[in-house]
Every structure is written in C-alpha cells, then in structure tokens.
Amino acid sequence: MIRDASAQDARALAPLLDALGYPAGVATIEARLASLLASDVTARVLVAEVNGVVQGFATLHATPTLHRPTPVGRITGLAVRAEARGRGIGHALVAAAEAHFIRLGATRVEVTSGPTHEPAYDFYRAHGYLDQGLRFAKPLDAAPRTPEGS
C-alpha cells in the first residue's frame, strides 16, 4: 500500500534515511516532515507499507520553472529496506510519484541520485529514466559573507 507519510512514520523512516547516507534522529525527521508537508501542495512524501510495516519511501517535489511550460517533477529521495528489495516496492513508489506529477500537470520527471548510490542507477534506467546532464552542488554556510570574504 502506498500512502502519504505522517509524523508517526518518522521512526520507520530513520533507518531508510540512514541507509541513503542522511542519518537523522526521529525528532528531527518529525520536524522535517511537518515542515515539508506544511510548505505547499507541490511537496509530498509517500511511504510503502506492507502488512502494516513501512518498507520504503519517496520524497517528491514539483517545481515551476521559467524555462518549461509545465512544472518539473522531482523524486528527491527514494529508498526501500534492503530485505524488501526485489518485491516491486520501488516500482510502486515510482509509479505513484509519476501519477502524482501527472495530476499536477508536470510533463517531465527527474530523479536525484548521488554518486554514492550507483547501484540505484540501473533501477532508474529500467524505469525509463535517462542519464541527462550533470548536477552541481555547493554547501552554503549559514553565516552571510561580505564581498571581501570576511
């Protein structure tokens, strides 16, 4: 069963986020979930539940852009518990994400997958996703800087 995540899912999401390389405590995940889900209707977190146990999740964002006539759907996080892989859970999450983006009017979906998640690349390719472009990232300091760098 695919459903929207709730604050009660934070404990189940913690090991999945940790497996992706983004460890966080349950309270932190609860706060992030609340913030994300309250932000607007273009952000969504789905969970895959089997027999009452969360087995995976997908984080979705739809972003309006100036250079495209429709929003761009983005799957910014997707994970399935290691012991549940190969059972169609990831496929169900991707299908639910794509259906969500279609309802929002998106005509393109992008997946964010970092260099440490190379085993997932074949999964995305098998679902019709193509390698396109590069993604660049830069961490930002919380403290503002002056042009002189002080």
Short mmCIF file of N, CA, C and O in Angstrom, two decimals, residues 41-117:
data_model
loop_
_atom_site.label_atom_id
_atom_site.label_comp_id
_atom_site.label_asym_id
_atom_site.label_seq_id
_atom_site.Cartn_x
_atom_site.Cartn_y
_atom_site.Cartn_z
N VAL A 41 1.51 22.45 -1.63
CA VAL A 41 0.94 21.22 -2.19
C VAL A 41 1.87 20.56 -3.20
O VAL A 41 1.56 19.48 -3.70
N THR A 42 3.00 21.18 -3.52
CA THR A 42 3.89 20.58 -4.51
C THR A 42 4.93 19.66 -3.89
O THR A 42 5.71 19.06 -4.60
N ALA A 43 4.95 19.56 -2.56
CA ALA A 43 5.86 18.63 -1.89
C ALA A 43 5.04 17.51 -1.28
O ALA A 43 3.96 17.73 -0.74
N ARG A 44 5.56 16.30 -1.39
CA ARG A 44 4.83 15.14 -0.88
C ARG A 44 5.82 14.06 -0.48
O ARG A 44 6.86 13.89 -1.13
N VAL A 45 5.51 13.34 0.58
CA VAL A 45 6.31 12.19 0.99
C VAL A 45 5.38 10.98 1.00
O VAL A 45 4.35 10.99 1.66
N LEU A 46 5.75 9.97 0.23
CA LEU A 46 4.98 8.73 0.16
C LEU A 46 5.71 7.64 0.91
O LEU A 46 6.95 7.61 0.92
N VAL A 47 4.96 6.75 1.53
CA VAL A 47 5.56 5.56 2.13
C VAL A 47 4.90 4.33 1.54
O VAL A 47 3.73 4.36 1.16
N ALA A 48 5.68 3.26 1.43
CA ALA A 48 5.17 1.96 1.00
C ALA A 48 5.07 1.11 2.25
O ALA A 48 6.06 0.92 2.96
N GLU A 49 3.89 0.61 2.50
CA GLU A 49 3.64 -0.17 3.70
C GLU A 49 3.21 -1.57 3.28
O GLU A 49 2.36 -1.74 2.42
N VAL A 50 3.81 -2.57 3.90
CA VAL A 50 3.45 -3.97 3.66
C VAL A 50 3.12 -4.59 5.01
O VAL A 50 3.97 -4.57 5.92
N ASN A 51 1.93 -5.11 5.15
CA ASN A 51 1.48 -5.71 6.41
C ASN A 51 1.69 -4.78 7.60
O ASN A 51 2.15 -5.20 8.67
N GLY A 52 1.41 -3.50 7.40
CA GLY A 52 1.50 -2.53 8.48
C GLY A 52 2.89 -2.03 8.79
O GLY A 52 3.08 -1.28 9.74
N VAL A 53 3.90 -2.44 8.01
CA VAL A 53 5.29 -2.03 8.26
C VAL A 53 5.79 -1.21 7.08
O VAL A 53 5.69 -1.64 5.93
N VAL A 54 6.34 -0.03 7.36
CA VAL A 54 6.90 0.82 6.31
C VAL A 54 8.14 0.14 5.74
O VAL A 54 9.08 -0.18 6.47
N GLN A 55 8.12 -0.08 4.43
CA GLN A 55 9.23 -0.76 3.75
C GLN A 55 10.01 0.18 2.83
O GLN A 55 11.09 -0.19 2.35
N GLY A 56 9.47 1.37 2.54
CA GLY A 56 10.17 2.29 1.66
C GLY A 56 9.49 3.64 1.66
O GLY A 56 8.40 3.80 2.21
N PHE A 57 10.16 4.61 1.04
CA PHE A 57 9.58 5.95 0.92
C PHE A 57 10.07 6.62 -0.35
O PHE A 57 11.08 6.23 -0.94
N ALA A 58 9.35 7.66 -0.74
CA ALA A 58 9.77 8.53 -1.84
C ALA A 58 9.41 9.96 -1.46
O ALA A 58 8.31 10.21 -0.97
N THR A 59 10.34 10.87 -1.67
CA THR A 59 10.09 12.29 -1.43
C THR A 59 9.94 12.95 -2.79
O THR A 59 10.79 12.77 -3.67
N LEU A 60 8.85 13.71 -2.96
CA LEU A 60 8.50 14.29 -4.25
C LEU A 60 8.38 15.80 -4.16
O LEU A 60 7.90 16.33 -3.16
N HIS A 61 8.79 16.46 -5.23
CA HIS A 61 8.64 17.91 -5.34
C HIS A 61 8.26 18.23 -6.78
O HIS A 61 8.79 17.63 -7.71
N ALA A 62 7.34 19.16 -6.93
CA ALA A 62 7.02 19.69 -8.26
C ALA A 62 7.46 21.14 -8.27
O ALA A 62 7.06 21.92 -7.39
N THR A 63 8.29 21.49 -9.22
CA THR A 63 8.87 22.83 -9.26
C THR A 63 8.48 23.56 -10.53
O THR A 63 8.80 23.10 -11.63
N PRO A 64 7.80 24.70 -10.40
CA PRO A 64 7.55 25.50 -11.59
C PRO A 64 8.88 26.11 -12.06
O PRO A 64 9.73 26.46 -11.22
N THR A 65 9.08 26.19 -13.34
CA THR A 65 10.32 26.77 -13.87
C THR A 65 9.98 27.79 -14.95
O THR A 65 8.92 27.74 -15.56
N LEU A 66 10.90 28.68 -15.18
CA LEU A 66 10.72 29.70 -16.21
C LEU A 66 10.96 29.11 -17.60
O LEU A 66 10.34 29.53 -18.57
N HIS A 67 11.83 28.13 -17.69
CA HIS A 67 12.23 27.61 -19.00
C HIS A 67 11.38 26.44 -19.50
O HIS A 67 11.63 25.93 -20.58
N ARG A 68 10.37 26.03 -18.76
CA ARG A 68 9.47 24.96 -19.20
C ARG A 68 8.03 25.41 -19.01
O ARG A 68 7.71 26.11 -18.04
N PRO A 69 7.13 24.95 -19.88
CA PRO A 69 5.74 25.39 -19.76
C PRO A 69 4.97 24.71 -18.62
O PRO A 69 3.90 25.17 -18.24
N THR A 70 5.50 23.62 -18.09
CA THR A 70 4.84 22.90 -17.01
C THR A 70 5.83 22.68 -15.87
O THR A 70 7.04 22.74 -16.08
N PRO A 71 5.33 22.38 -14.67
CA PRO A 71 6.26 22.10 -13.56
C PRO A 71 7.12 20.87 -13.86
O PRO A 71 6.71 20.00 -14.64
N VAL A 72 8.26 20.81 -13.22
CA VAL A 72 9.13 19.64 -13.32
C VAL A 72 8.95 18.83 -12.05
O VAL A 72 9.06 19.36 -10.94
N GLY A 73 8.61 17.56 -12.19
CA GLY A 73 8.51 16.67 -11.05
C GLY A 73 9.89 16.17 -10.68
O GLY A 73 10.70 15.87 -11.56
N ARG A 74 10.16 16.10 -9.39
CA ARG A 74 11.46 15.61 -8.94
C ARG A 74 11.28 14.60 -7.82
O ARG A 74 10.60 14.87 -6.83
N ILE A 75 11.88 13.44 -8.01
CA ILE A 75 11.97 12.45 -6.94
C ILE A 75 13.31 12.74 -6.27
O ILE A 75 14.36 12.46 -6.85
N THR A 76 13.26 13.33 -5.09
CA THR A 76 14.50 13.76 -4.44
C THR A 76 15.01 12.77 -3.41
O THR A 76 16.11 12.95 -2.89
N GLY A 77 14.25 11.74 -3.14
CA GLY A 77 14.70 10.69 -2.24
C GLY A 77 13.84 9.46 -2.46
O GLY A 77 12.62 9.58 -2.62
N LEU A 78 14.47 8.31 -2.53
CA LEU A 78 13.73 7.05 -2.67
C LEU A 78 14.58 5.96 -2.05
O LEU A 78 15.77 5.84 -2.35
N ALA A 79 13.97 5.20 -1.15
CA ALA A 79 14.69 4.09 -0.53
C ALA A 79 13.71 2.99 -0.17
O ALA A 79 12.56 3.25 0.17
N VAL A 80 14.20 1.76 -0.27
CA VAL A 80 13.45 0.57 0.12
C VAL A 80 14.36 -0.23 1.05
O VAL A 80 15.57 -0.36 0.79
N ARG A 81 13.79 -0.73 2.12
CA ARG A 81 14.57 -1.54 3.05
C ARG A 81 15.28 -2.66 2.28
O ARG A 81 14.70 -3.28 1.39
N ALA A 82 16.52 -2.93 2.62
CA ALA A 82 17.32 -3.93 1.89
C ALA A 82 16.62 -5.27 1.80
O ALA A 82 16.60 -5.90 0.74
N GLU A 83 16.00 -5.70 2.89
CA GLU A 83 15.37 -7.02 2.89
C GLU A 83 14.06 -7.05 2.09
O GLU A 83 13.52 -8.13 1.83
N ALA A 84 13.56 -5.88 1.68
CA ALA A 84 12.31 -5.82 0.92
C ALA A 84 12.54 -5.53 -0.56
O ALA A 84 11.58 -5.48 -1.34
N ARG A 85 13.78 -5.37 -0.96
CA ARG A 85 14.07 -5.06 -2.37
C ARG A 85 13.75 -6.26 -3.25
O ARG A 85 13.81 -7.40 -2.83
N GLY A 86 13.40 -5.96 -4.50
CA GLY A 86 13.08 -7.01 -5.46
C GLY A 86 11.63 -7.47 -5.39
O GLY A 86 11.25 -8.42 -6.06
N ARG A 87 10.81 -6.81 -4.60
CA ARG A 87 9.41 -7.20 -4.45
C ARG A 87 8.44 -6.23 -5.12
O ARG A 87 7.23 -6.32 -4.92
N GLY A 88 8.98 -5.26 -5.87
CA GLY A 88 8.12 -4.31 -6.57
C GLY A 88 7.77 -3.06 -5.79
O GLY A 88 6.99 -2.23 -6.24
N ILE A 89 8.35 -2.89 -4.60
CA ILE A 89 8.04 -1.74 -3.77
C ILE A 89 8.58 -0.46 -4.40
O ILE A 89 7.87 0.55 -4.48
N GLY A 90 9.81 -0.49 -4.86
CA GLY A 90 10.38 0.69 -5.53
C GLY A 90 9.58 1.04 -6.78
O GLY A 90 9.31 2.21 -7.04
N HIS A 91 9.20 0.02 -7.53
CA HIS A 91 8.39 0.23 -8.73
C HIS A 91 7.07 0.92 -8.37
O HIS A 91 6.65 1.87 -9.03
N ALA A 92 6.42 0.45 -7.31
CA ALA A 92 5.14 1.04 -6.88
C ALA A 92 5.32 2.49 -6.45
O ALA A 92 4.47 3.34 -6.75
N LEU A 93 6.41 2.80 -5.77
CA LEU A 93 6.68 4.17 -5.35
C LEU A 93 6.92 5.07 -6.56
O LEU A 93 6.39 6.19 -6.61
N VAL A 94 7.70 4.60 -7.53
CA VAL A 94 7.95 5.40 -8.74
C VAL A 94 6.64 5.61 -9.51
O VAL A 94 6.36 6.72 -9.97
N ALA A 95 5.85 4.58 -9.65
CA ALA A 95 4.57 4.70 -10.36
C ALA A 95 3.65 5.70 -9.65
O ALA A 95 3.00 6.54 -10.31
N ALA A 96 3.59 5.67 -8.33
CA ALA A 96 2.77 6.61 -7.57
C ALA A 96 3.30 8.04 -7.73
O ALA A 96 2.51 8.99 -7.86
N ALA A 97 4.62 8.18 -7.74
CA ALA A 97 5.23 9.51 -7.93
C ALA A 97 4.86 10.06 -9.30
O ALA A 97 4.45 11.22 -9.43
N GLU A 98 5.01 9.24 -10.33
CA GLU A 98 4.71 9.70 -11.69
C GLU A 98 3.23 10.07 -11.82
O GLU A 98 2.90 11.09 -12.43
N ALA A 99 2.34 9.29 -11.22
CA ALA A 99 0.91 9.61 -11.27
C ALA A 99 0.63 10.94 -10.56
O ALA A 99 -0.17 11.75 -11.04
N HIS A 100 1.30 11.18 -9.45
CA HIS A 100 1.15 12.44 -8.72
C HIS A 100 1.58 13.61 -9.59
O HIS A 100 0.88 14.62 -9.69
N PHE A 101 2.73 13.48 -10.25
CA PHE A 101 3.24 14.57 -11.08
C PHE A 101 2.32 14.82 -12.28
O PHE A 101 2.10 15.98 -12.66
N ILE A 102 1.78 13.78 -12.85
CA ILE A 102 0.83 13.96 -13.96
C ILE A 102 -0.38 14.75 -13.48
O ILE A 102 -0.84 15.66 -14.18
N ARG A 103 -0.90 14.41 -12.31
CA ARG A 103 -2.05 15.16 -11.76
C ARG A 103 -1.72 16.63 -11.56
O ARG A 103 -2.60 17.49 -11.67
N LEU A 104 -0.47 16.94 -11.26
CA LEU A 104 -0.05 18.33 -11.07
C LEU A 104 0.26 19.03 -12.39
O LEU A 104 0.59 20.22 -12.39
N GLY A 105 0.18 18.31 -13.50
CA GLY A 105 0.43 18.91 -14.81
C GLY A 105 1.87 18.85 -15.27
O GLY A 105 2.22 19.45 -16.29
N ALA A 106 2.72 18.14 -14.55
CA ALA A 106 4.12 18.02 -14.96
C ALA A 106 4.22 17.13 -16.21
O ALA A 106 3.45 16.18 -16.36
N THR A 107 5.15 17.46 -17.07
CA THR A 107 5.39 16.65 -18.26
C THR A 107 6.82 16.09 -18.28
O THR A 107 7.24 15.52 -19.27
N ARG A 108 7.52 16.27 -17.18
CA ARG A 108 8.90 15.76 -17.05
C ARG A 108 9.12 15.39 -15.59
O ARG A 108 8.70 16.09 -14.68
N VAL A 109 9.83 14.28 -15.38
CA VAL A 109 10.22 13.86 -14.04
C VAL A 109 11.73 13.66 -14.02
O VAL A 109 12.29 13.06 -14.93
N GLU A 110 12.35 14.16 -12.99
CA GLU A 110 13.78 13.99 -12.79
C GLU A 110 14.00 13.24 -11.47
O GLU A 110 13.21 13.36 -10.55
N VAL A 111 15.09 12.49 -11.42
CA VAL A 111 15.46 11.77 -10.20
C VAL A 111 16.81 12.27 -9.76
O VAL A 111 17.74 12.37 -10.55
N THR A 112 16.92 12.57 -8.48
CA THR A 112 18.19 12.94 -7.89
C THR A 112 18.79 11.69 -7.26
O THR A 112 18.17 11.07 -6.41
N SER A 113 19.99 11.31 -7.71
CA SER A 113 20.67 10.16 -7.14
C SER A 113 22.16 10.45 -7.10
O SER A 113 22.78 10.65 -8.15
N GLY A 114 22.70 10.50 -5.92
CA GLY A 114 24.10 10.90 -5.76
C GLY A 114 25.09 9.83 -6.18
O GLY A 114 24.73 8.67 -6.43
N PRO A 115 26.36 10.20 -6.25
CA PRO A 115 27.40 9.28 -6.71
C PRO A 115 27.60 8.08 -5.79
O PRO A 115 28.10 7.05 -6.23
N THR A 116 27.20 8.17 -4.54
CA THR A 116 27.35 7.02 -3.64
C THR A 116 26.20 6.04 -3.77
O THR A 116 26.21 5.00 -3.13
N HIS A 117 25.23 6.36 -4.62
CA HIS A 117 24.06 5.48 -4.80
C HIS A 117 24.06 4.83 -6.17
O HIS A 117 23.00 4.55 -6.74
#
